[in-house]
Amino acid sequence: MTQKEIKEKIRNAVTEKFACEAEDATIRQIYESVISMVVQELSKRSSSASKEIAHQECKKVYYMSMEFLIGRSLKNNLYNLGIEEKVRAVLQDLNVDLEQLYEMEPDAGLGNGGLGRLAACYLDSLTACNYPATGFSIRYEFGIFRQVIIDGWQMEFPDNWLEMGGGWLIPRPDEAQEIHFDGQVEELWSSEGLKTIHKNYYKVLAVPYDLMISGYDSKIVNKLRLWGAKSLENFDMSLFSRGEYLKSCEGDAKAEAISRVLYPADDHEEGKVLRLRQQYFFVSASLQNILQDHLKKYGTLDNLAEKVVVHINDTHPALCVPELMRLLMDDHGYSWDAAWKITCATLAYTNHTVMSEALEKWSIDLFSRHLPRIYTIVQEINRRFCENVYNNHPEKRGAIDKMAVIGEGMVRMANLCVACCFSVNGVSALHSEILKEDLFRDYHDIFPGKLTNVTNGIVHRRWLCESNPLLSDLITELIGDGFVTNGAELEKLLKFKNDASVLNRLAEIKHENKLRLSRYIEHSCGIKVNPRSIFDVQAKRLHEYKRQLLCALHIYDLYRRIKNEGLRIHPHTFIFGAKASAGYVMAKEIIRFICALGDMINNDPAVSDQLKIVFLADYKVSLAEILMPAAEVSEQISLAGKEASGTGNMKFMINGALTVGTLDGANVEIHEQVGGENMFLFGLTTPEVNRWKADGYHPDQLYRNDPHLRDLLDSILKNGIGGKNFESIVRYLIGPDPYMVLADFNAYKNAHTKINDVYGDPLKWNEMSLVNIAKAGIFASDRAVREYAENIWHLSTVQ
Ligand code: 26W
């Protein structure tokens, strides 16, 4: 598109949408018109891409995920289409600043954390790499809540993203699907054999809304299809088909509640009916859609697995297994055996967590009541699976109870996936080893080769090129722009490792980004930070296993040593960003602890030139885009064996931050890339954690035998923090703490002493920073999606 064409299109969009001239339009009207111009352009490309994909009979991947943490789209789309500067110029003529439009866009926060953001990075990379892919999820009216901190306590407010973000969605009511819940099943013998009838069900309509996914410099446009729930009880289809959405949708609230709000939990499964409904709703709608498209093109479902792979992102869409069976048998007349063969060959699964409380289970009672037909299928899958293990793997007879899909009154979704899917993978080398040796060990023995690894990745164009343009420009000047499409080329930077002028420019860029973040901090929480201080960031969901508490406890220790022992350190600013699940009391208590610490330290003139703490409220994708480029220290300090991979660690690394971390998740691979001399490793390893756990972890002994630690904890017991009581936290640390904060405390403290020392040698620090950037290419999601495409999905690119 030329600048002239863009200008025409924006002008036309303004007139068509708002019946006025661009010169007279409000900023909001311009904003909506620019989005509409981009959507039109992408739709055009999407339709010709679909034709080409159909013509080439390409195999496609359907990525099923309850979460897609998309963030903002405008900048990303303009960047990917290569029209950002042209649009900026057109808008300038209208006296509109493009940056201002960027700020008007809300994040599409359709996810909680890492798993959702990963799905968004993968769609972006799949498109850039020209793989035909569609994402399927739910059109939540409310995404992840807006976090406000009131007197240290997290409060949650609704996130009505559609009001300003709905312009990206294209409704496709013509492709709506019907979903059936509740009721009873009846088995009937007829001349064709046994037929199962689902009766007295409750109907809900699933209406698709498409969000176009542009890939950088790509031949194709993919889409994310989000299903919205509409009531069918009081629903007038004829009004709807005529486009009279509002009138037609005056249905009852029960159905429409299904797509109302994202579950704001990423740590424990609650077993709530609404969540089960959400899962079945989007799984069933998506699979019906996939089968219809396939039949239309090929006239048969016999070759489904040759042309389609359905990827199950964590167990949340695990109902794909019985639902695909149901559709093949009940709607398309396949026998059990034939349907099972197709189902197993079509479905692949990624596990994202080994935490037992996050592994989904549904009580038989609830499951069978709301999904009666699906339950009968799961029962039969379980019966056949157990029979197979009993007959063909006698050595595993003792493990059948553990491996079964149904057990202890529950339907176990992870077991369902592993029993059926042709591929199961973990998300980092360490995590995948734990799956093979621990969580799924018995399955690994009977299905050798099924379990594999694909280490996570990030779309480096968003996380480096777009969010850190200064650094991206410097890299381009030094090694050309090949790294934009081939992350591995970042390694060419290594030749500047000892080039003082390059290292100084790196430092200047970091400083600029720190100034940008400082302005944000002052604006959002009124704290003035010293931009020459070390910017040390821990940004991720709040969870005990991620150990924000370890960092906070260390800060309190630093504070006391500065005050009482005259310790001098390089000025240090600790920055936190973290949402806690609404009902997770301990996580909220940890936020309260960090905030109280901040209030006390930031207002104490005795330390204010050396220490500051900032808790940034409402951590989200768009905030991460300001944080990552400004960070110098990246806190990745989970208890070894608990963080499946982490992806924030990769985003910090590619922006030149140095990791202080345990040997957990992808930190292990970061360490492999940069070596111990370019990061700050500390703490127990996974085998050490396991040994310690087996022998019994007794933090009260650590407390009793370490006078410094005892003194530190006692002072919290005695004085609280800034007058606020945190006895519960101390009792937790010396009592049940399953994440062993005290066991790693001294090692962590030593790692920080080293950070402080190395920071005193800027050339050294910047050299380490450059090595981190240079070695981050392997964590590009382009690499990750290629591994999926080549080793698991067997896809080829569109030619
Ligand atoms: C409420 C049920 C539930 C349980 C688990 C919801 C969501 C989850 C997810 C598994 C949480 C999640 O985001 N996991 C993260 O996935 C990332 C992408 O693979 C990894 O990098 C993180 O280590 C992992 O915690």
Short mmCIF file of N, CA, C and O and ligand atoms in Angstrom, two decimals, residues 67 112-119 122 263-270 275 279 313-316 350-353 355 357-360 427 431 456 541 545-546 642-650 665, ligand 1:
data_model
loop_
_atom_site.label_atom_id
_atom_site.label_comp_id
_atom_site.label_asym_id
_atom_site.label_seq_id
_atom_site.Cartn_x
_atom_site.Cartn_y
_atom_site.Cartn_z
N GLU A 67 -7.04 -19.47 26.35
CA GLU A 67 -6.46 -18.14 26.54
C GLU A 67 -5.60 -17.73 25.34
O GLU A 67 -4.80 -18.52 24.84
N ASN A 112 -4.44 -15.23 31.27
CA ASN A 112 -3.92 -14.95 32.61
C ASN A 112 -2.44 -14.62 32.62
O ASN A 112 -2.01 -13.71 33.31
N GLY A 113 -1.67 -15.40 31.89
CA GLY A 113 -0.22 -15.24 31.98
C GLY A 113 0.48 -15.97 30.86
O GLY A 113 0.05 -15.88 29.70
N GLY A 114 1.52 -16.70 31.23
CA GLY A 114 2.44 -17.29 30.25
C GLY A 114 1.78 -18.14 29.18
O GLY A 114 2.12 -18.03 28.00
N LEU A 115 0.85 -18.98 29.62
CA LEU A 115 0.23 -19.89 28.65
C LEU A 115 -0.55 -19.14 27.58
O LEU A 115 -0.48 -19.46 26.39
N GLY A 116 -1.25 -18.08 27.98
CA GLY A 116 -2.02 -17.29 27.03
C GLY A 116 -1.14 -16.44 26.13
O GLY A 116 -1.39 -16.30 24.94
N ARG A 117 -0.09 -15.89 26.71
CA ARG A 117 0.82 -15.07 25.89
C ARG A 117 1.57 -15.96 24.89
O ARG A 117 1.81 -15.57 23.76
N LEU A 118 1.91 -17.17 25.31
CA LEU A 118 2.59 -18.10 24.41
C LEU A 118 1.71 -18.36 23.19
O LEU A 118 2.19 -18.37 22.05
N ALA A 119 0.43 -18.58 23.42
CA ALA A 119 -0.50 -18.87 22.31
C ALA A 119 -0.51 -17.69 21.34
O ALA A 119 -0.53 -17.87 20.11
N TYR A 122 2.71 -17.61 19.37
CA TYR A 122 2.74 -18.68 18.37
C TYR A 122 1.90 -18.35 17.14
O TYR A 122 2.31 -18.62 16.02
N TYR A 263 -11.81 -16.81 33.32
CA TYR A 263 -11.49 -17.24 34.69
C TYR A 263 -10.13 -16.69 35.08
O TYR A 263 -9.13 -16.98 34.43
N PRO A 264 -10.10 -15.87 36.13
CA PRO A 264 -8.84 -15.20 36.45
C PRO A 264 -7.93 -16.03 37.34
O PRO A 264 -7.36 -15.53 38.28
N ALA A 265 -7.79 -17.32 37.07
CA ALA A 265 -6.95 -18.18 37.90
C ALA A 265 -6.00 -18.95 37.01
O ALA A 265 -6.39 -19.46 35.98
N ASP A 266 -4.74 -19.00 37.43
CA ASP A 266 -3.82 -19.81 36.64
C ASP A 266 -3.04 -20.74 37.57
O ASP A 266 -1.96 -21.18 37.28
N ASP A 267 -3.64 -21.02 38.70
CA ASP A 267 -2.88 -21.78 39.68
C ASP A 267 -3.62 -22.98 40.23
O ASP A 267 -3.03 -23.96 40.60
N HIS A 268 -4.95 -22.89 40.30
CA HIS A 268 -5.64 -24.07 40.79
C HIS A 268 -6.96 -24.24 40.07
O HIS A 268 -7.60 -23.27 39.68
N GLU A 269 -7.32 -25.50 39.92
CA GLU A 269 -8.56 -25.81 39.22
C GLU A 269 -9.69 -25.82 40.23
O GLU A 269 -9.62 -26.47 41.26
N GLU A 270 -10.75 -25.09 39.92
CA GLU A 270 -11.82 -24.97 40.89
C GLU A 270 -12.96 -25.95 40.66
O GLU A 270 -13.82 -26.12 41.52
N ARG A 275 -16.99 -23.11 34.17
CA ARG A 275 -15.75 -23.34 33.43
C ARG A 275 -15.85 -24.58 32.54
O ARG A 275 -15.38 -24.58 31.41
N GLN A 279 -15.44 -24.67 28.49
CA GLN A 279 -14.53 -25.56 27.78
C GLN A 279 -15.27 -26.35 26.70
O GLN A 279 -14.83 -26.42 25.55
N ASN A 313 -3.92 -26.92 23.97
CA ASN A 313 -3.00 -26.11 24.76
C ASN A 313 -3.32 -26.24 26.24
O ASN A 313 -4.24 -25.62 26.76
N ASP A 314 -2.56 -27.08 26.92
CA ASP A 314 -2.85 -27.52 28.27
C ASP A 314 -4.16 -28.31 28.27
O ASP A 314 -4.79 -28.48 27.23
N THR A 315 -4.59 -28.79 29.41
CA THR A 315 -5.75 -29.68 29.40
C THR A 315 -7.08 -28.94 29.21
O THR A 315 -8.11 -29.58 29.04
N HIS A 316 -7.06 -27.62 29.25
CA HIS A 316 -8.35 -26.89 29.21
C HIS A 316 -9.23 -27.27 28.01
O HIS A 316 -10.44 -27.32 28.15
N THR A 350 0.00 -30.21 24.60
CA THR A 350 1.14 -29.63 25.33
C THR A 350 0.78 -29.49 26.80
O THR A 350 -0.29 -28.96 27.13
N ASN A 351 1.66 -29.94 27.65
CA ASN A 351 1.48 -29.75 29.10
C ASN A 351 2.26 -28.50 29.53
O ASN A 351 3.39 -28.29 29.07
N HIS A 352 1.66 -27.68 30.40
CA HIS A 352 2.33 -26.44 30.82
C HIS A 352 2.58 -26.38 32.32
O HIS A 352 2.98 -25.32 32.82
N THR A 353 2.30 -27.44 33.03
CA THR A 353 2.50 -27.35 34.47
C THR A 353 2.57 -28.73 35.11
O THR A 353 1.89 -29.65 34.67
N MET A 355 2.33 -28.70 38.55
CA MET A 355 1.76 -28.43 39.86
C MET A 355 0.45 -29.20 39.99
O MET A 355 -0.47 -28.99 39.18
N GLU A 357 -2.11 -29.03 41.86
CA GLU A 357 -3.37 -28.30 42.00
C GLU A 357 -3.82 -27.64 40.70
O GLU A 357 -4.96 -27.20 40.57
N ALA A 358 -2.92 -27.58 39.71
CA ALA A 358 -3.31 -26.99 38.43
C ALA A 358 -3.72 -28.04 37.41
O ALA A 358 -4.15 -27.71 36.32
N LEU A 359 -3.57 -29.32 37.76
CA LEU A 359 -3.96 -30.38 36.82
C LEU A 359 -5.47 -30.58 36.92
O LEU A 359 -5.99 -30.92 37.98
N GLU A 360 -6.14 -30.39 35.81
CA GLU A 360 -7.60 -30.38 35.86
C GLU A 360 -8.22 -31.74 36.12
O GLU A 360 -7.84 -32.74 35.52
N VAL A 427 7.43 -27.94 27.82
CA VAL A 427 7.75 -26.63 27.26
C VAL A 427 9.16 -26.13 27.54
O VAL A 427 9.48 -24.99 27.23
N HIS A 431 11.54 -29.38 32.02
CA HIS A 431 10.14 -29.71 32.24
C HIS A 431 9.78 -31.01 31.51
O HIS A 431 9.12 -31.89 32.08
N ASN A 456 9.70 -23.37 24.77
CA ASN A 456 8.90 -22.18 24.44
C ASN A 456 9.72 -21.12 23.72
O ASN A 456 10.95 -21.14 23.71
N ARG A 541 2.89 -13.52 37.02
CA ARG A 541 1.79 -13.76 37.94
C ARG A 541 2.31 -13.98 39.36
O ARG A 541 3.41 -14.47 39.56
N TYR A 545 5.13 -20.34 44.30
CA TYR A 545 6.28 -21.06 43.73
C TYR A 545 7.23 -20.15 42.97
O TYR A 545 8.40 -20.45 42.80
N LYS A 546 6.72 -19.00 42.52
CA LYS A 546 7.58 -18.05 41.79
C LYS A 546 8.44 -17.24 42.76
O LYS A 546 9.38 -16.57 42.38
N LYS A 642 9.62 -26.27 39.44
CA LYS A 642 8.23 -25.82 39.49
C LYS A 642 7.81 -24.97 38.28
O LYS A 642 6.65 -25.05 37.87
N GLU A 643 8.69 -24.14 37.75
CA GLU A 643 8.31 -23.29 36.61
C GLU A 643 8.52 -24.09 35.34
O GLU A 643 9.66 -24.43 35.00
N ALA A 644 7.43 -24.39 34.64
CA ALA A 644 7.56 -25.28 33.47
C ALA A 644 8.60 -24.72 32.49
O ALA A 644 9.48 -25.44 32.03
N SER A 645 8.48 -23.45 32.18
CA SER A 645 9.47 -22.86 31.28
C SER A 645 9.77 -21.42 31.69
O SER A 645 10.88 -21.06 32.00
N GLY A 646 8.69 -20.61 31.70
CA GLY A 646 8.90 -19.18 31.81
C GLY A 646 9.12 -18.65 30.39
O GLY A 646 9.71 -19.35 29.54
N THR A 647 8.58 -17.46 30.13
CA THR A 647 8.85 -16.82 28.84
C THR A 647 9.25 -15.36 29.08
O THR A 647 9.93 -14.77 28.25
N GLY A 648 8.89 -14.83 30.25
CA GLY A 648 9.36 -13.50 30.64
C GLY A 648 10.90 -13.51 30.67
O GLY A 648 11.54 -12.57 30.19
N ASN A 649 11.47 -14.60 31.19
CA ASN A 649 12.92 -14.71 31.24
C ASN A 649 13.55 -14.45 29.86
O ASN A 649 14.59 -13.80 29.74
N MET A 650 12.89 -14.93 28.80
CA MET A 650 13.42 -14.76 27.43
C MET A 650 13.26 -13.31 26.96
O MET A 650 14.11 -12.77 26.28
N GLY A 665 13.04 -24.46 34.66
CA GLY A 665 12.41 -24.16 33.37
C GLY A 665 13.46 -23.83 32.32
O GLY A 665 14.52 -24.45 32.23
C1 26W B 1 -7.27 -22.54 36.53
C2 26W B 1 -6.63 -23.63 35.86
C3 26W B 1 -5.36 -23.29 35.23
C4 26W B 1 -4.26 -24.06 35.47
C5 26W B 1 -3.08 -23.81 34.85
C6 26W B 1 -5.26 -22.24 34.35
C7 26W B 1 -4.07 -21.98 33.71
C8 26W B 1 -2.97 -22.78 33.95
C9 26W B 1 -1.68 -22.55 33.17
C10 26W B 1 -0.98 -23.86 32.98
C11 26W B 1 -0.80 -21.54 33.77
C12 26W B 1 0.32 -21.08 32.89
O1 26W B 1 0.23 -20.03 32.32
N1 26W B 1 1.43 -21.81 32.84
C13 26W B 1 2.65 -21.30 32.28
O2 26W B 1 2.77 -21.64 30.91
C14 26W B 1 3.87 -20.98 30.33
C15 26W B 1 3.87 -21.28 28.86
O3 26W B 1 4.25 -22.59 28.63
C16 26W B 1 5.17 -21.39 31.01
O4 26W B 1 6.21 -20.63 30.49
C17 26W B 1 5.09 -21.18 32.51
O5 26W B 1 6.23 -21.70 33.14
C18 26W B 1 3.83 -21.83 33.06
O6 26W B 1 3.67 -21.52 34.43
#
